[in-house]
């Protein structure tokens, strides 16, 4: 079983922000795989499905970004998921808009949602998929930048990266992290 968790903030006021790109990937996958995200469990909205015989759970924590670890730890316990079977999808301000990067493990890189997960599950040895949202301009505070909408010229690019990220998730589920990294990094 694979647990795919997209990070973001709940509520319509955050839906189009840079910080919610993880939610966008989960929503895209749910639609593509006809998985309803109507179950509420572990402070999350989630749905179960199957891809090529592999059971998956798609989840969007409702705890707000910086408290995501509470939801992820609960989900891992509930579904008896090991760290290598967890894939966290989130925004990355160190990557240009449109780029994605898969890693089998690593630090939080300053991402507070990821830091919360590392703290709550007691380790950083789990796969993550970073979706580039562009670098924060020096005149803006990071919080203002990640909670802003994409610029009009970025909208199509980010949609393409969401679709590419969803394909990378599918490869992770069916063929593993190494194959996914080789294909999408």
PDB file of C-alpha atoms in Angstrom:
ATOM      1  CA  UNK A   1       0.000   0.000   0.000  1.00  0.00           C
ATOM      2  CA  UNK A   2       1.230   3.489  -0.879  1.00  0.00           C
ATOM      3  CA  UNK A   3       0.225   6.592   1.055  1.00  0.00           C
ATOM      4  CA  UNK A   4       0.346   9.717  -1.140  1.00  0.00           C
ATOM      5  CA  UNK A   5      -0.001  12.948   0.851  1.00  0.00           C
ATOM      6  CA  UNK A   6      -0.258  16.359  -0.784  1.00  0.00           C
ATOM      7  CA  UNK A   7       0.512  19.345   1.424  1.00  0.00           C
ATOM      8  CA  UNK A   8      -1.426  22.576   1.488  1.00  0.00           C
ATOM      9  CA  UNK A   9      -3.819  24.659   3.532  1.00  0.00           C
ATOM     10  CA  UNK A  10      -7.539  23.920   3.771  1.00  0.00           C
ATOM     11  CA  UNK A  11     -10.175  26.364   2.566  1.00  0.00           C
ATOM     12  CA  UNK A  12     -11.089  28.058  -0.671  1.00  0.00           C
ATOM     13  CA  UNK A  13      -9.044  31.176   0.109  1.00  0.00           C
ATOM     14  CA  UNK A  14      -5.836  29.103  -0.189  1.00  0.00           C
ATOM     15  CA  UNK A  15      -6.830  26.887  -3.132  1.00  0.00           C
ATOM     16  CA  UNK A  16      -4.994  28.813  -5.860  1.00  0.00           C
ATOM     17  CA  UNK A  17      -1.883  29.663  -3.828  1.00  0.00           C
ATOM     18  CA  UNK A  18       1.640  28.444  -4.435  1.00  0.00           C
ATOM     19  CA  UNK A  19       1.607  26.645  -1.084  1.00  0.00           C
ATOM     20  CA  UNK A  20      -1.301  24.437  -2.205  1.00  0.00           C
ATOM     21  CA  UNK A  21       0.345  22.791  -5.184  1.00  0.00           C
ATOM     22  CA  UNK A  22       0.489  19.503  -3.220  1.00  0.00           C
ATOM     23  CA  UNK A  23      -3.300  19.588  -2.866  1.00  0.00           C
ATOM     24  CA  UNK A  24      -3.590  20.296  -6.596  1.00  0.00           C
ATOM     25  CA  UNK A  25      -1.578  17.175  -7.447  1.00  0.00           C
ATOM     26  CA  UNK A  26      -3.769  15.050  -5.147  1.00  0.00           C
ATOM     27  CA  UNK A  27      -6.938  16.541  -6.660  1.00  0.00           C
ATOM     28  CA  UNK A  28      -5.667  15.848 -10.180  1.00  0.00           C
ATOM     29  CA  UNK A  29      -4.805  12.243  -9.294  1.00  0.00           C
ATOM     30  CA  UNK A  30      -8.147  11.719  -7.570  1.00  0.00           C
ATOM     31  CA  UNK A  31     -10.010  12.908 -10.664  1.00  0.00           C
ATOM     32  CA  UNK A  32      -7.811  10.882 -13.041  1.00  0.00           C
ATOM     33  CA  UNK A  33      -8.203   7.701 -10.959  1.00  0.00           C
ATOM     34  CA  UNK A  34     -11.874   8.296 -10.047  1.00  0.00           C
ATOM     35  CA  UNK A  35     -11.040   8.317  -6.329  1.00  0.00           C
ATOM     36  CA  UNK A  36     -13.431  10.290  -4.175  1.00  0.00           C
ATOM     37  CA  UNK A  37     -11.758  12.326  -1.437  1.00  0.00           C
ATOM     38  CA  UNK A  38     -14.832  12.288   0.757  1.00  0.00           C
ATOM     39  CA  UNK A  39     -13.537  10.318   3.749  1.00  0.00           C
ATOM     40  CA  UNK A  40     -12.519  12.366   6.784  1.00  0.00           C
ATOM     41  CA  UNK A  41      -9.987  10.673   8.986  1.00  0.00           C
ATOM     42  CA  UNK A  42      -6.789  11.670  10.796  1.00  0.00           C
ATOM     43  CA  UNK A  43      -7.455  15.392  10.288  1.00  0.00           C
ATOM     44  CA  UNK A  44      -7.453  14.746   6.535  1.00  0.00           C
ATOM     45  CA  UNK A  45      -9.644  14.322   3.482  1.00  0.00           C
ATOM     46  CA  UNK A  46      -8.752  11.093   1.784  1.00  0.00           C
ATOM     47  CA  UNK A  47      -9.761   8.388  -0.613  1.00  0.00           C
ATOM     48  CA  UNK A  48      -8.699   4.824  -1.365  1.00  0.00           C
ATOM     49  CA  UNK A  49      -8.053   3.288  -4.743  1.00  0.00           C
ATOM     50  CA  UNK A  50      -5.897   0.926  -6.704  1.00  0.00           C
ATOM     51  CA  UNK A  51      -3.279   1.411  -9.417  1.00  0.00           C
ATOM     52  CA  UNK A  52      -2.018  -1.658 -11.315  1.00  0.00           C
ATOM     53  CA  UNK A  53      -2.927  -3.894  -8.388  1.00  0.00           C
ATOM     54  CA  UNK A  54      -1.269  -1.606  -5.806  1.00  0.00           C
ATOM     55  CA  UNK A  55      -3.551  -0.142  -3.138  1.00  0.00           C
ATOM     56  CA  UNK A  56      -3.164   3.597  -2.648  1.00  0.00           C
ATOM     57  CA  UNK A  57      -4.486   6.209  -0.282  1.00  0.00           C
ATOM     58  CA  UNK A  58      -4.595   9.822  -1.479  1.00  0.00           C
ATOM     59  CA  UNK A  59      -4.713  12.364   1.353  1.00  0.00           C
ATOM     60  CA  UNK A  60      -4.896  16.116   1.916  1.00  0.00           C
ATOM     61  CA  UNK A  61      -4.232  17.062   5.562  1.00  0.00           C
ATOM     62  CA  UNK A  62      -6.631  19.647   6.926  1.00  0.00           C
ATOM     63  CA  UNK A  63      -4.296  20.737   9.699  1.00  0.00           C
ATOM     64  CA  UNK A  64      -2.739  23.670   7.836  1.00  0.00           C
ATOM     65  CA  UNK A  65       0.695  23.326   6.325  1.00  0.00           C
ATOM     66  CA  UNK A  66       2.866  23.823   9.389  1.00  0.00           C
ATOM     67  CA  UNK A  67       1.040  21.115  11.365  1.00  0.00           C
ATOM     68  CA  UNK A  68       0.941  18.470   8.618  1.00  0.00           C
ATOM     69  CA  UNK A  69       2.991  15.997  10.650  1.00  0.00           C
ATOM     70  CA  UNK A  70       0.134  15.327  13.051  1.00  0.00           C
ATOM     71  CA  UNK A  71      -2.096  14.150  10.194  1.00  0.00           C
ATOM     72  CA  UNK A  72       0.632  12.197   8.395  1.00  0.00           C
ATOM     73  CA  UNK A  73       1.681  10.327  11.562  1.00  0.00           C
ATOM     74  CA  UNK A  74      -1.943   9.401  12.203  1.00  0.00           C
ATOM     75  CA  UNK A  75      -2.419   8.222   8.604  1.00  0.00           C
ATOM     76  CA  UNK A  76       0.759   6.140   8.678  1.00  0.00           C
ATOM     77  CA  UNK A  77      -0.382   4.483  11.885  1.00  0.00           C
ATOM     78  CA  UNK A  78      -3.929   3.937  10.627  1.00  0.00           C
ATOM     79  CA  UNK A  79      -2.794   2.329   7.356  1.00  0.00           C
ATOM     80  CA  UNK A  80       0.332   0.666   8.774  1.00  0.00           C
ATOM     81  CA  UNK A  81       2.417   2.471   6.137  1.00  0.00           C
ATOM     82  CA  UNK A  82       6.185   2.310   6.314  1.00  0.00           C
ATOM     83  CA  UNK A  83       8.270   5.374   5.511  1.00  0.00           C
ATOM     84  CA  UNK A  84       9.338   4.080   2.056  1.00  0.00           C
ATOM     85  CA  UNK A  85       5.626   3.684   1.185  1.00  0.00           C
ATOM     86  CA  UNK A  86       4.869   7.326   2.013  1.00  0.00           C
ATOM     87  CA  UNK A  87       5.204   9.962  -0.717  1.00  0.00           C
ATOM     88  CA  UNK A  88       4.791  13.599   0.315  1.00  0.00           C
ATOM     89  CA  UNK A  89       4.009  16.110  -2.461  1.00  0.00           C
ATOM     90  CA  UNK A  90       4.658  19.779  -1.746  1.00  0.00           C
ATOM     91  CA  UNK A  91       5.716  23.158  -3.079  1.00  0.00           C
ATOM     92  CA  UNK A  92       9.367  24.175  -3.349  1.00  0.00           C
ATOM     93  CA  UNK A  93      10.539  27.777  -3.626  1.00  0.00           C
ATOM     94  CA  UNK A  94      14.060  26.659  -4.571  1.00  0.00           C
ATOM     95  CA  UNK A  95      12.817  25.201  -7.863  1.00  0.00           C
ATOM     96  CA  UNK A  96      11.651  27.275 -10.798  1.00  0.00           C
ATOM     97  CA  UNK A  97       7.984  27.084 -11.722  1.00  0.00           C
ATOM     98  CA  UNK A  98       7.388  23.921 -13.717  1.00  0.00           C
ATOM     99  CA  UNK A  99      10.266  21.818 -12.372  1.00  0.00           C
ATOM    100  CA  UNK A 100       9.690  18.773 -10.200  1.00  0.00           C
ATOM    101  CA  UNK A 101      12.176  16.817  -8.130  1.00  0.00           C
ATOM    102  CA  UNK A 102      11.802  13.421  -6.463  1.00  0.00           C
ATOM    103  CA  UNK A 103      14.026  12.347  -3.590  1.00  0.00           C
ATOM    104  CA  UNK A 104      13.982   9.136  -1.515  1.00  0.00           C
ATOM    105  CA  UNK A 105      14.872  11.028   1.690  1.00  0.00           C
ATOM    106  CA  UNK A 106      16.382  14.281   2.891  1.00  0.00           C
ATOM    107  CA  UNK A 107      16.047  17.269   5.160  1.00  0.00           C
ATOM    108  CA  UNK A 108      13.118  19.644   5.342  1.00  0.00           C
ATOM    109  CA  UNK A 109      15.042  22.212   3.318  1.00  0.00           C
ATOM    110  CA  UNK A 110      13.307  24.897   5.397  1.00  0.00           C
ATOM    111  CA  UNK A 111       9.804  23.711   4.413  1.00  0.00           C
ATOM    112  CA  UNK A 112       7.765  23.859   7.621  1.00  0.00           C
ATOM    113  CA  UNK A 113       5.193  21.290   6.520  1.00  0.00           C
ATOM    114  CA  UNK A 114       7.948  18.818   5.778  1.00  0.00           C
ATOM    115  CA  UNK A 115       9.690  19.694   9.070  1.00  0.00           C
ATOM    116  CA  UNK A 116       6.450  18.927  10.924  1.00  0.00           C
ATOM    117  CA  UNK A 117       6.219  15.525   9.232  1.00  0.00           C
ATOM    118  CA  UNK A 118       9.848  14.691  10.038  1.00  0.00           C
ATOM    119  CA  UNK A 119       9.253  15.635  13.678  1.00  0.00           C
ATOM    120  CA  UNK A 120       6.012  13.649  14.042  1.00  0.00           C
ATOM    121  CA  UNK A 121       7.135  10.446  12.323  1.00  0.00           C
ATOM    122  CA  UNK A 122      10.614  10.537  13.841  1.00  0.00           C
ATOM    123  CA  UNK A 123      12.716  10.527  10.696  1.00  0.00           C
ATOM    124  CA  UNK A 124      13.351  11.980   7.264  1.00  0.00           C
ATOM    125  CA  UNK A 125      13.833   8.730   5.351  1.00  0.00           C
ATOM    126  CA  UNK A 126      10.686   8.901   3.234  1.00  0.00           C
ATOM    127  CA  UNK A 127      10.180   9.889  -0.414  1.00  0.00           C
ATOM    128  CA  UNK A 128       9.098  13.388  -1.338  1.00  0.00           C
ATOM    129  CA  UNK A 129       8.105  15.076  -4.558  1.00  0.00           C
ATOM    130  CA  UNK A 130       8.855  18.766  -4.710  1.00  0.00           C
ATOM    131  CA  UNK A 131       6.972  20.903  -7.232  1.00  0.00           C
ATOM    132  CA  UNK A 132       8.675  24.165  -8.123  1.00  0.00           C
ATOM    133  CA  UNK A 133       6.725  27.341  -7.444  1.00  0.00           C
ATOM    134  CA  UNK A 134       9.552  29.798  -8.144  1.00  0.00           C
ATOM    135  CA  UNK A 135      11.884  31.763  -5.917  1.00  0.00           C
ATOM    136  CA  UNK A 136      10.562  34.360  -3.527  1.00  0.00           C
ATOM    137  CA  UNK A 137      11.404  37.894  -4.700  1.00  0.00           C
ATOM    138  CA  UNK A 138      13.678  39.664  -2.197  1.00  0.00           C
ATOM    139  CA  UNK A 139      11.122  42.407  -1.510  1.00  0.00           C
ATOM    140  CA  UNK A 140       8.490  39.892  -0.306  1.00  0.00           C
ATOM    141  CA  UNK A 141       8.261  37.934   2.920  1.00  0.00           C
ATOM    142  CA  UNK A 142       8.281  34.173   2.260  1.00  0.00           C
ATOM    143  CA  UNK A 143       4.849  33.708   3.857  1.00  0.00           C
ATOM    144  CA  UNK A 144       3.344  36.342   1.563  1.00  0.00           C
ATOM    145  CA  UNK A 145       4.936  34.725  -1.470  1.00  0.00           C
ATOM    146  CA  UNK A 146       3.816  31.139  -0.816  1.00  0.00           C
ATOM    147  CA  UNK A 147       0.303  32.329   0.038  1.00  0.00           C
ATOM    148  CA  UNK A 148       0.064  34.269  -3.235  1.00  0.00           C
ATOM    149  CA  UNK A 149      -1.514  33.065  -6.465  1.00  0.00           C
ATOM    150  CA  UNK A 150       0.557  32.209  -9.501  1.00  0.00           C
ATOM    151  CA  UNK A 151       1.191  34.997 -11.985  1.00  0.00           C
ATOM    152  CA  UNK A 152      -0.948  34.773 -15.166  1.00  0.00           C
ATOM    153  CA  UNK A 153       2.043  33.662 -17.250  1.00  0.00           C
ATOM    154  CA  UNK A 154       2.731  30.832 -14.746  1.00  0.00           C
ATOM    155  CA  UNK A 155      -0.762  29.307 -14.684  1.00  0.00           C
ATOM    156  CA  UNK A 156      -0.330  27.034 -17.715  1.00  0.00           C
ATOM    157  CA  UNK A 157       3.184  26.048 -16.632  1.00  0.00           C
ATOM    158  CA  UNK A 158       2.031  25.055 -13.148  1.00  0.00           C
ATOM    159  CA  UNK A 159      -0.861  23.018 -14.566  1.00  0.00           C
ATOM    160  CA  UNK A 160       1.609  21.112 -16.737  1.00  0.00           C
ATOM    161  CA  UNK A 161       3.868  20.521 -13.735  1.00  0.00           C
ATOM    162  CA  UNK A 162       0.894  19.265 -11.699  1.00  0.00           C
ATOM    163  CA  UNK A 163       0.145  16.766 -14.475  1.00  0.00           C
ATOM    164  CA  UNK A 164       3.810  15.762 -14.708  1.00  0.00           C
ATOM    165  CA  UNK A 165       3.965  15.375 -10.914  1.00  0.00           C
ATOM    166  CA  UNK A 166       0.871  13.145 -11.049  1.00  0.00           C
ATOM    167  CA  UNK A 167       2.612  10.977 -13.651  1.00  0.00           C
ATOM    168  CA  UNK A 168       5.669  10.788 -11.388  1.00  0.00           C
ATOM    169  CA  UNK A 169       3.418   9.654  -8.513  1.00  0.00           C
ATOM    170  CA  UNK A 170       1.963   6.925 -10.725  1.00  0.00           C
ATOM    171  CA  UNK A 171       5.466   5.738 -11.629  1.00  0.00           C
ATOM    172  CA  UNK A 172       6.438   5.767  -7.933  1.00  0.00           C
ATOM    173  CA  UNK A 173       3.408   3.595  -7.129  1.00  0.00           C
ATOM    174  CA  UNK A 174       3.911   1.101  -9.959  1.00  0.00           C
ATOM    175  CA  UNK A 175       7.702   1.008 -10.403  1.00  0.00           C
ATOM    176  CA  UNK A 176       9.312   2.553  -7.312  1.00  0.00           C
ATOM    177  CA  UNK A 177      11.181   5.689  -6.362  1.00  0.00           C
ATOM    178  CA  UNK A 178      14.380   4.965  -8.328  1.00  0.00           C
ATOM    179  CA  UNK A 179      12.546   4.500 -11.630  1.00  0.00           C
ATOM    180  CA  UNK A 180      10.437   7.598 -10.949  1.00  0.00           C
ATOM    181  CA  UNK A 181      13.555   9.645 -10.189  1.00  0.00           C
ATOM    182  CA  UNK A 182      15.255   8.459 -13.373  1.00  0.00           C
ATOM    183  CA  UNK A 183      12.236   9.384 -15.460  1.00  0.00           C
ATOM    184  CA  UNK A 184      11.209  12.711 -13.906  1.00  0.00           C
ATOM    185  CA  UNK A 185      14.224  14.416 -12.301  1.00  0.00           C
TER     186      UNK A 185
END
